[in-house]
C-alpha cells in the first residue's frame, strides 16, 4: 500500500469522510466569530503553498509524482523547501482544515489528524527512505535542518 495511492486521492477520501461526519454526526457543530474568514485565509495559504511548491519542482526539472520518488533527479531544498520538507502535503492539510471549518464540525479535526498520520506512515516515510538512498548525506543533512511538515 505504500506509495500506491496518490496523495490527492487520499486528500479526496479524507475530505469525503469529513463531509459524511459533519452531515450525519448529530453532535460537534461549532461556530465562532470569524470562522468563515479563517476558512478563507487557510484556503488561500494552502493554495499559495501548493502552487509555489509545485512551481519549484517544475523549475528544478524534477518529478512531482509522489508515487515514484525514485525518479527524482534533484533534491529541492531552497525557497519554500527551506521551511518544510513536504509543503505540498502541508497545503493539502491546510485545505482539509479549511474544509473542516466550512463544515463546522469539531470532530473533523480528528480526521485531519488521521490524514497526517496516514501521510506520515504510508507516503512520507517511504519517500524519505527512497530519497535517502538517492541523495545520501545531502538528504540526511537536509532532514536535520528542516521539519517534516512546518
CSV table of N, CA and C in Angstrom, one decimal:
chain,number,residue,atom,x,y,z
A,1,UNK,N,0.8,-1.2,0.0
A,1,UNK,CA,0.0,0.0,0.0
A,1,UNK,C,0.9,1.3,0.0
A,2,UNK,N,2.1,1.1,0.4
A,2,UNK,CA,3.0,2.3,0.4
A,2,UNK,C,3.2,2.8,-1.0
A,3,UNK,N,3.0,4.1,-1.1
A,3,UNK,CA,3.2,4.9,-2.4
A,3,UNK,C,2.4,4.4,-3.5
A,4,UNK,N,1.3,3.7,-3.3
A,4,UNK,CA,0.4,3.2,-4.3
A,4,UNK,C,-0.8,4.1,-4.5
A,5,UNK,N,-1.2,4.8,-3.5
A,5,UNK,CA,-2.4,5.7,-3.6
A,5,UNK,C,-1.9,7.1,-3.7
A,6,UNK,N,-2.2,7.8,-4.7
A,6,UNK,CA,-1.8,9.2,-4.9
A,6,UNK,C,-2.3,10.1,-3.7
A,7,UNK,N,-1.4,10.9,-3.2
A,7,UNK,CA,-1.9,11.8,-2.1
A,7,UNK,C,-3.1,12.6,-2.4
A,8,UNK,N,-3.3,13.0,-3.6
A,8,UNK,CA,-4.6,13.8,-3.9
A,8,UNK,C,-5.8,12.9,-3.7
A,9,UNK,N,-5.7,11.6,-4.0
A,9,UNK,CA,-6.8,10.7,-3.8
A,9,UNK,C,-7.0,10.5,-2.3
A,10,UNK,N,-6.0,10.4,-1.5
A,10,UNK,CA,-6.1,10.3,-0.1
A,10,UNK,C,-6.8,11.6,0.5
A,11,UNK,N,-6.4,12.7,0.0
A,11,UNK,CA,-7.0,14.0,0.3
A,11,UNK,C,-8.5,14.0,0.0
A,12,UNK,N,-8.9,13.5,-1.1
A,12,UNK,CA,-10.3,13.5,-1.5
A,12,UNK,C,-11.1,12.5,-0.6
A,13,UNK,N,-10.5,11.4,-0.3
A,13,UNK,CA,-11.1,10.4,0.6
A,13,UNK,C,-11.3,11.0,2.0
A,14,UNK,N,-10.3,11.7,2.6
A,14,UNK,CA,-10.5,12.3,3.9
A,14,UNK,C,-11.4,13.4,3.8
A,15,UNK,N,-11.4,14.2,2.7
A,15,UNK,CA,-12.4,15.3,2.6
A,15,UNK,C,-13.8,14.7,2.6
A,16,UNK,N,-14.0,13.6,1.9
A,16,UNK,CA,-15.3,12.9,1.8
A,16,UNK,C,-15.8,12.4,3.2
A,17,UNK,N,-14.8,11.8,3.9
A,17,UNK,CA,-15.1,11.4,5.3
A,17,UNK,C,-15.5,12.5,6.2
A,18,UNK,N,-14.8,13.7,6.0
A,18,UNK,CA,-15.2,14.8,6.8
A,18,UNK,C,-16.6,15.3,6.5
A,19,UNK,N,-17.0,15.3,5.2
A,19,UNK,CA,-18.4,15.6,4.9
A,19,UNK,C,-19.4,14.7,5.5
A,20,UNK,N,-19.1,13.4,5.4
A,20,UNK,CA,-20.0,12.4,5.9
A,20,UNK,C,-20.2,12.6,7.5
A,21,UNK,N,-19.0,12.8,8.1
A,21,UNK,CA,-19.0,13.0,9.6
A,21,UNK,C,-19.9,14.2,9.9
A,22,UNK,N,-19.6,15.3,9.2
A,22,UNK,CA,-20.4,16.6,9.5
A,22,UNK,C,-21.9,16.4,9.2
A,23,UNK,N,-22.2,15.7,8.2
A,23,UNK,CA,-23.6,15.5,7.8
A,23,UNK,C,-24.4,14.6,8.7
A,24,UNK,N,-23.8,13.5,9.2
A,24,UNK,CA,-24.5,12.5,9.9
A,24,UNK,C,-24.3,12.4,11.4
A,25,UNK,N,-23.2,13.0,11.9
A,25,UNK,CA,-23.0,13.0,13.3
A,25,UNK,C,-23.8,14.1,14.0
A,26,UNK,N,-24.7,13.7,14.9
A,26,UNK,CA,-25.6,14.7,15.5
A,26,UNK,C,-25.0,15.7,16.5
A,27,UNK,N,-23.7,15.5,16.8
A,27,UNK,CA,-23.1,16.4,17.7
A,27,UNK,C,-21.8,16.9,17.1
A,28,UNK,N,-21.2,18.0,17.7
A,28,UNK,CA,-20.0,18.5,17.3
A,28,UNK,C,-20.0,19.8,16.5
A,29,UNK,N,-21.2,20.3,16.1
A,29,UNK,CA,-21.3,21.5,15.4
A,29,UNK,C,-20.7,22.7,16.2
A,30,UNK,N,-20.0,23.5,15.5
A,30,UNK,CA,-19.5,24.7,16.2
A,30,UNK,C,-19.5,25.9,15.3
A,31,UNK,N,-19.5,27.1,15.9
A,31,UNK,CA,-19.5,28.3,15.1
A,31,UNK,C,-18.8,29.3,16.0
A,32,UNK,N,-18.1,30.2,15.4
A,32,UNK,CA,-17.5,31.3,16.2
A,32,UNK,C,-17.3,32.5,15.2
A,33,UNK,N,-17.1,33.7,15.8
A,33,UNK,CA,-16.9,34.9,15.1
A,33,UNK,C,-15.6,34.8,14.3
A,34,UNK,N,-15.7,35.0,13.0
A,34,UNK,CA,-14.5,34.9,12.1
A,34,UNK,C,-14.2,33.5,11.5
A,35,UNK,N,-15.1,32.6,11.8
A,35,UNK,CA,-14.9,31.2,11.3
A,35,UNK,C,-14.7,31.2,9.8
A,36,UNK,N,-15.6,31.9,9.1
A,36,UNK,CA,-15.6,32.0,7.6
A,36,UNK,C,-14.3,32.7,7.1
A,37,UNK,N,-13.9,33.7,7.8
A,37,UNK,CA,-12.7,34.4,7.5
A,37,UNK,C,-11.4,33.6,7.6
A,38,UNK,N,-11.4,32.8,8.7
A,38,UNK,CA,-10.3,31.9,9.0
A,38,UNK,C,-10.3,30.8,7.9
A,39,UNK,N,-11.4,30.4,7.5
A,39,UNK,CA,-11.5,29.3,6.4
A,39,UNK,C,-10.9,29.9,5.1
A,40,UNK,N,-11.3,31.1,4.8
A,40,UNK,CA,-10.8,31.7,3.5
A,40,UNK,C,-9.2,31.9,3.6
A,41,UNK,N,-8.8,32.4,4.8
A,41,UNK,CA,-7.3,32.6,5.0
A,41,UNK,C,-6.6,31.2,4.8
A,42,UNK,N,-7.1,30.2,5.5
A,42,UNK,CA,-6.4,28.9,5.3
A,42,UNK,C,-6.5,28.4,3.9
A,43,UNK,N,-7.6,28.6,3.2
A,43,UNK,CA,-7.7,28.2,1.8
A,43,UNK,C,-6.7,28.9,0.9
A,44,UNK,N,-6.5,30.2,1.1
A,44,UNK,CA,-5.6,31.0,0.3
A,44,UNK,C,-4.1,30.6,0.6
A,45,UNK,N,-3.8,30.4,1.9
A,45,UNK,CA,-2.5,29.9,2.3
A,45,UNK,C,-2.2,28.6,1.7
A,46,UNK,N,-3.1,27.6,1.8
A,46,UNK,CA,-3.0,26.3,1.3
A,46,UNK,C,-2.7,26.3,-0.2
A,47,UNK,N,-3.5,27.1,-1.0
A,47,UNK,CA,-3.3,27.2,-2.4
A,47,UNK,C,-2.0,27.8,-2.8
A,48,UNK,N,-1.6,28.8,-2.0
A,48,UNK,CA,-0.3,29.5,-2.3
A,48,UNK,C,0.9,28.6,-2.1
A,49,UNK,N,0.8,27.9,-0.9
A,49,UNK,CA,1.9,26.9,-0.6
A,49,UNK,C,1.9,25.8,-1.7
A,50,UNK,N,0.8,25.3,-2.1
A,50,UNK,CA,0.8,24.2,-3.1
A,50,UNK,C,1.3,24.7,-4.4
A,51,UNK,N,0.9,25.8,-4.9
A,51,UNK,CA,1.3,26.3,-6.2
A,51,UNK,C,2.8,26.6,-6.2
A,52,UNK,N,3.3,27.3,-5.1
A,52,UNK,CA,4.7,27.6,-5.0
A,52,UNK,C,5.6,26.3,-5.0
A,53,UNK,N,5.2,25.4,-4.2
A,53,UNK,CA,6.0,24.1,-4.1
A,53,UNK,C,6.0,23.4,-5.4
A,54,UNK,N,4.9,23.3,-6.1
A,54,UNK,CA,4.9,22.7,-7.5
A,54,UNK,C,5.7,23.4,-8.5
A,55,UNK,N,5.6,24.8,-8.5
A,55,UNK,CA,6.5,25.6,-9.4
A,55,UNK,C,7.9,25.3,-9.1
A,56,UNK,N,8.3,25.2,-7.9
A,56,UNK,CA,9.7,25.0,-7.6
A,56,UNK,C,10.2,23.6,-8.1
A,57,UNK,N,9.3,22.6,-8.1
A,57,UNK,CA,9.7,21.3,-8.6
A,57,UNK,C,9.8,21.4,-10.2
A,58,UNK,N,8.9,22.1,-10.8
A,58,UNK,CA,8.9,22.3,-12.3
A,58,UNK,C,10.2,23.0,-12.7
A,59,UNK,N,10.5,24.1,-11.9
A,59,UNK,CA,11.7,24.9,-12.2
A,59,UNK,C,13.0,24.0,-12.1
A,60,UNK,N,13.0,23.1,-11.1
A,60,UNK,CA,14.2,22.3,-10.9
A,60,UNK,C,14.2,21.1,-11.8
A,61,UNK,N,13.1,20.9,-12.6
A,61,UNK,CA,13.0,19.8,-13.6
A,61,UNK,C,13.1,18.5,-12.9
A,62,UNK,N,12.4,18.3,-11.9
A,62,UNK,CA,12.4,17.0,-11.2
A,62,UNK,C,10.9,16.5,-11.1
A,63,UNK,N,10.7,15.3,-10.8
A,63,UNK,CA,9.4,14.7,-10.8
A,63,UNK,C,8.5,15.3,-9.7
A,64,UNK,N,7.2,15.4,-10.0
A,64,UNK,CA,6.2,15.8,-9.0
A,64,UNK,C,5.4,14.6,-8.6
A,65,UNK,N,5.7,13.4,-9.2
A,65,UNK,CA,4.9,12.2,-9.0
A,65,UNK,C,5.3,11.6,-7.6
A,66,UNK,N,4.4,11.7,-6.6
A,66,UNK,CA,4.8,11.2,-5.3
A,66,UNK,C,4.8,9.7,-5.2
A,67,UNK,N,4.3,9.0,-6.2
A,67,UNK,CA,4.3,7.6,-6.1
A,67,UNK,C,5.6,7.0,-6.7
A,68,UNK,N,6.4,7.8,-7.2
A,68,UNK,CA,7.7,7.4,-7.8
A,68,UNK,C,8.9,8.3,-7.4
A,69,UNK,N,9.2,8.4,-6.1
A,69,UNK,CA,10.3,9.2,-5.7
A,69,UNK,C,11.6,8.8,-6.2
A,70,UNK,N,11.7,7.6,-6.7
A,70,UNK,CA,13.0,7.1,-7.3
A,70,UNK,C,13.3,7.8,-8.6
A,71,UNK,N,12.4,8.5,-9.2
A,71,UNK,CA,12.6,9.3,-10.4
A,71,UNK,C,13.0,10.7,-10.1
A,72,UNK,N,13.2,11.1,-8.9
A,72,UNK,CA,13.7,12.4,-8.6
A,72,UNK,C,15.1,12.6,-9.1
A,73,UNK,N,15.3,13.7,-9.8
A,73,UNK,CA,16.6,14.0,-10.4
A,73,UNK,C,17.4,15.0,-9.6
A,74,UNK,N,16.7,15.7,-8.8
A,74,UNK,CA,17.3,16.8,-8.0
A,74,UNK,C,16.6,16.9,-6.6
A,75,UNK,N,17.4,17.2,-5.6
A,75,UNK,CA,16.9,17.5,-4.3
A,75,UNK,C,16.6,19.0,-4.2
A,76,UNK,N,15.3,19.3,-4.0
A,76,UNK,CA,14.9,20.7,-3.9
A,76,UNK,C,14.9,21.1,-2.4
A,77,UNK,N,15.8,22.1,-2.1
A,77,UNK,CA,16.0,22.5,-0.7
A,77,UNK,C,15.9,24.0,-0.5
A,78,UNK,N,15.6,24.7,-1.6
A,78,UNK,CA,15.5,26.2,-1.4
A,78,UNK,C,14.1,26.6,-1.5
A,79,UNK,N,13.9,27.9,-1.3
A,79,UNK,CA,12.6,28.5,-1.4
A,79,UNK,C,11.7,28.0,-0.2
A,80,UNK,N,10.5,27.6,-0.6
A,80,UNK,CA,9.6,27.1,0.5
A,80,UNK,C,10.1,25.8,1.1
A,81,UNK,N,11.0,25.1,0.4
A,81,UNK,CA,11.5,23.8,1.0
A,81,UNK,C,12.6,24.1,2.0
A,82,UNK,N,12.9,25.4,2.3
A,82,UNK,CA,13.7,25.7,3.5
A,82,UNK,C,13.0,25.6,4.8
A,83,UNK,N,11.6,25.6,4.7
A,83,UNK,CA,10.8,25.7,5.9
A,83,UNK,C,10.0,24.4,6.1
A,84,UNK,N,9.8,23.6,5.0
A,84,UNK,CA,9.0,22.4,5.1
A,84,UNK,C,9.5,21.4,4.1
A,85,UNK,N,9.8,20.2,4.5
A,85,UNK,CA,10.2,19.1,3.6
A,85,UNK,C,9.0,18.7,2.7
A,86,UNK,N,7.8,18.9,3.2
A,86,UNK,CA,6.6,18.5,2.4
A,86,UNK,C,5.5,19.6,2.3
A,87,UNK,N,5.9,20.7,1.6
A,87,UNK,CA,4.9,21.7,1.5
A,87,UNK,C,3.7,21.4,0.7
A,88,UNK,N,3.8,20.5,-0.2
A,88,UNK,CA,2.6,20.0,-1.0
A,88,UNK,C,1.6,19.4,-0.1
A,89,UNK,N,2.1,18.5,0.8
A,89,UNK,CA,1.2,17.8,1.7
A,89,UNK,C,0.7,18.8,2.8
A,90,UNK,N,1.5,19.7,3.2
A,90,UNK,CA,1.1,20.8,4.1
A,90,UNK,C,-0.1,21.6,3.5
A,91,UNK,N,0.0,21.9,2.2
A,91,UNK,CA,-1.1,22.6,1.5
A,91,UNK,C,-2.3,21.8,1.5
A,92,UNK,N,-2.2,20.4,1.3
A,92,UNK,CA,-3.4,19.6,1.4
A,92,UNK,C,-4.0,19.6,2.8
A,93,UNK,N,-3.2,19.5,3.8
A,93,UNK,CA,-3.6,19.5,5.2
A,93,UNK,C,-4.4,20.8,5.5
A,94,UNK,N,-3.8,21.9,5.1
A,94,UNK,CA,-4.5,23.2,5.4
A,94,UNK,C,-5.8,23.3,4.6
A,95,UNK,N,-5.8,22.7,3.4
A,95,UNK,CA,-7.1,22.7,2.7
A,95,UNK,C,-8.2,21.9,3.4
A,96,UNK,N,-7.7,20.7,4.0
A,96,UNK,CA,-8.7,19.9,4.8
A,96,UNK,C,-9.1,20.7,6.0
A,97,UNK,N,-8.3,21.4,6.7
A,97,UNK,CA,-8.7,22.2,7.8
A,97,UNK,C,-9.7,23.3,7.4
A,98,UNK,N,-9.4,24.0,6.3
A,98,UNK,CA,-10.4,25.0,5.8
A,98,UNK,C,-11.7,24.3,5.5
A,99,UNK,N,-11.7,23.1,4.9
A,99,UNK,CA,-12.9,22.4,4.6
A,99,UNK,C,-13.7,22.0,5.9
A,100,UNK,N,-12.9,21.6,6.9
A,100,UNK,CA,-13.5,21.3,8.2
A,100,UNK,C,-14.2,22.6,8.8
A,101,UNK,N,-13.6,23.7,8.7
A,101,UNK,CA,-14.2,25.0,9.2
A,101,UNK,C,-15.5,25.3,8.4
A,102,UNK,N,-15.5,25.0,7.1
A,102,UNK,CA,-16.7,25.2,6.3
A,102,UNK,C,-17.8,24.3,6.8
A,103,UNK,N,-17.4,23.1,7.1
A,103,UNK,CA,-18.5,22.1,7.5
A,103,UNK,C,-18.9,22.4,8.9
A,104,UNK,N,-18.0,22.9,9.7
A,104,UNK,CA,-18.4,23.3,11.1
A,104,UNK,C,-18.6,22.2,12.1
A,105,UNK,N,-17.9,21.1,11.9
A,105,UNK,CA,-18.0,20.0,12.9
A,105,UNK,C,-16.6,19.8,13.5
A,106,UNK,N,-16.5,20.0,14.9
A,106,UNK,CA,-15.3,19.9,15.6
A,106,UNK,C,-14.6,18.6,15.4
A,107,UNK,N,-15.3,17.5,15.2
A,107,UNK,CA,-14.7,16.2,15.1
A,107,UNK,C,-13.9,16.0,13.8
A,108,UNK,N,-14.1,16.9,12.9
A,108,UNK,CA,-13.3,16.8,11.6
A,108,UNK,C,-11.8,17.0,11.9
A,109,UNK,N,-11.5,17.7,13.0
A,109,UNK,CA,-10.0,17.8,13.4
A,109,UNK,C,-9.4,16.4,13.5
A,110,UNK,N,-10.2,15.5,14.0
A,110,UNK,CA,-9.6,14.1,14.2
A,110,UNK,C,-9.3,13.5,12.8
A,111,UNK,N,-10.2,13.8,11.9
A,111,UNK,CA,-9.9,13.2,10.5
A,111,UNK,C,-8.7,13.9,9.9
A,112,UNK,N,-8.5,15.2,10.1
A,112,UNK,CA,-7.3,15.9,9.7
A,112,UNK,C,-6.1,15.3,10.3
A,113,UNK,N,-6.2,15.0,11.6
A,113,UNK,CA,-5.0,14.3,12.2
A,113,UNK,C,-4.8,12.9,11.6
A,114,UNK,N,-5.9,12.2,11.3
A,114,UNK,CA,-5.8,10.9,10.6
A,114,UNK,C,-5.1,11.1,9.3
A,115,UNK,N,-5.4,12.1,8.6
A,115,UNK,CA,-4.7,12.4,7.3
A,115,UNK,C,-3.2,12.5,7.5
A,116,UNK,N,-2.8,13.3,8.5
A,116,UNK,CA,-1.4,13.4,8.9
A,116,UNK,C,-0.7,12.1,9.2
A,117,UNK,N,-1.4,11.3,10.0
A,117,UNK,CA,-0.9,10.0,10.4
A,117,UNK,C,-0.7,9.1,9.2
A,118,UNK,N,-1.7,9.1,8.3
A,118,UNK,CA,-1.7,8.3,7.1
A,118,UNK,C,-0.5,8.7,6.2
A,119,UNK,N,-0.4,10.0,6.0
A,119,UNK,CA,0.6,10.5,5.1
A,119,UNK,C,2.0,10.2,5.7
A,120,UNK,N,2.2,10.4,7.0
A,120,UNK,CA,3.5,10.1,7.6
A,120,UNK,C,3.9,8.7,7.5
A,121,UNK,N,2.9,7.8,7.6
A,121,UNK,CA,3.2,6.3,7.6
A,121,UNK,C,3.3,5.8,6.2
A,122,UNK,N,2.4,6.1,5.3
A,122,UNK,CA,2.3,5.4,4.1
A,122,UNK,C,2.9,6.2,2.9
A,123,UNK,N,3.1,7.5,3.1
A,123,UNK,CA,3.6,8.3,2.0
A,123,UNK,C,5.0,8.9,2.3
A,124,UNK,N,5.1,9.6,3.4
A,124,UNK,CA,6.3,10.3,3.6
A,124,UNK,C,7.5,9.4,4.0
A,125,UNK,N,7.2,8.5,4.9
A,125,UNK,CA,8.3,7.6,5.4
A,125,UNK,C,8.9,6.8,4.2
A,126,UNK,N,8.1,6.2,3.3
A,126,UNK,CA,8.7,5.5,2.1
A,126,UNK,C,9.5,6.5,1.2
A,127,UNK,N,8.9,7.7,1.0
A,127,UNK,CA,9.6,8.8,0.2
A,127,UNK,C,10.9,9.1,0.8
A,128,UNK,N,11.0,9.3,2.1
A,128,UNK,CA,12.2,9.6,2.8
A,128,UNK,C,13.2,8.5,2.7
A,129,UNK,N,12.8,7.3,2.8
A,129,UNK,CA,13.7,6.2,2.6
A,129,UNK,C,14.3,6.2,1.2
A,130,UNK,N,13.5,6.4,0.2
A,130,UNK,CA,14.0,6.4,-1.2
A,130,UNK,C,14.9,7.6,-1.5
A,131,UNK,N,14.5,8.8,-1.0
A,131,UNK,CA,15.4,10.0,-1.1
A,131,UNK,C,16.7,9.9,-0.4
A,132,UNK,N,16.7,9.2,0.7
A,132,UNK,CA,17.9,8.9,1.5
A,132,UNK,C,18.8,8.1,0.7
A,133,UNK,N,18.3,7.1,0.0
A,133,UNK,CA,19.1,6.2,-0.9
A,133,UNK,C,19.6,7.0,-2.1
A,134,UNK,N,18.8,7.8,-2.7
A,134,UNK,CA,19.2,8.6,-3.9
A,134,UNK,C,20.2,9.7,-3.6
A,135,UNK,N,20.0,10.4,-2.5
A,135,UNK,CA,20.8,11.6,-2.2
A,135,UNK,C,21.7,11.5,-1.0
A,136,UNK,N,21.7,10.4,-0.3
A,136,UNK,CA,22.6,10.1,0.8
A,136,UNK,C,22.7,11.2,1.9
A,137,UNK,N,24.0,11.6,2.1
A,137,UNK,CA,24.3,12.5,3.2
A,137,UNK,C,23.6,13.9,3.0
A,138,UNK,N,23.5,14.3,1.8
A,138,UNK,CA,22.9,15.6,1.5
A,138,UNK,C,21.4,15.6,2.0
A,139,UNK,N,20.7,14.5,1.7
A,139,UNK,CA,19.3,14.4,2.2
A,139,UNK,C,19.2,14.3,3.7
A,140,UNK,N,20.1,13.5,4.3
A,140,UNK,CA,20.0,13.3,5.7
A,140,UNK,C,20.3,14.7,6.4
A,141,UNK,N,21.3,15.4,5.9
A,141,UNK,CA,21.6,16.8,6.5
A,141,UNK,C,20.4,17.7,6.3
A,142,UNK,N,19.7,17.6,5.2
A,142,UNK,CA,18.5,18.4,4.9
A,142,UNK,C,17.4,18.1,5.9
A,143,UNK,N,17.3,16.8,6.2
A,143,UNK,CA,16.3,16.3,7.2
A,143,UNK,C,16.5,16.9,8.6
A,144,UNK,N,17.8,17.0,8.9
A,144,UNK,CA,18.1,17.5,10.3
A,144,UNK,C,17.9,19.0,10.4
A,145,UNK,N,17.9,19.7,9.3
A,145,UNK,CA,17.8,21.2,9.3
A,145,UNK,C,16.3,21.7,9.1
A,146,UNK,N,15.5,20.8,8.4
A,146,UNK,CA,14.2,21.3,8.0
A,146,UNK,C,13.1,20.3,8.5
A,147,UNK,N,12.1,20.8,9.1
A,147,UNK,CA,11.0,20.0,9.7
A,147,UNK,C,10.2,19.3,8.6
A,148,UNK,N,9.5,18.2,8.9
A,148,UNK,CA,8.8,17.4,8.0
A,148,UNK,C,7.5,18.2,7.5
A,149,UNK,N,6.8,18.8,8.4
A,149,UNK,CA,5.6,19.5,8.0
A,149,UNK,C,5.7,21.0,8.0
A,150,UNK,N,6.0,21.6,9.2
A,150,UNK,CA,6.2,23.0,9.3
A,150,UNK,C,6.9,23.4,10.6
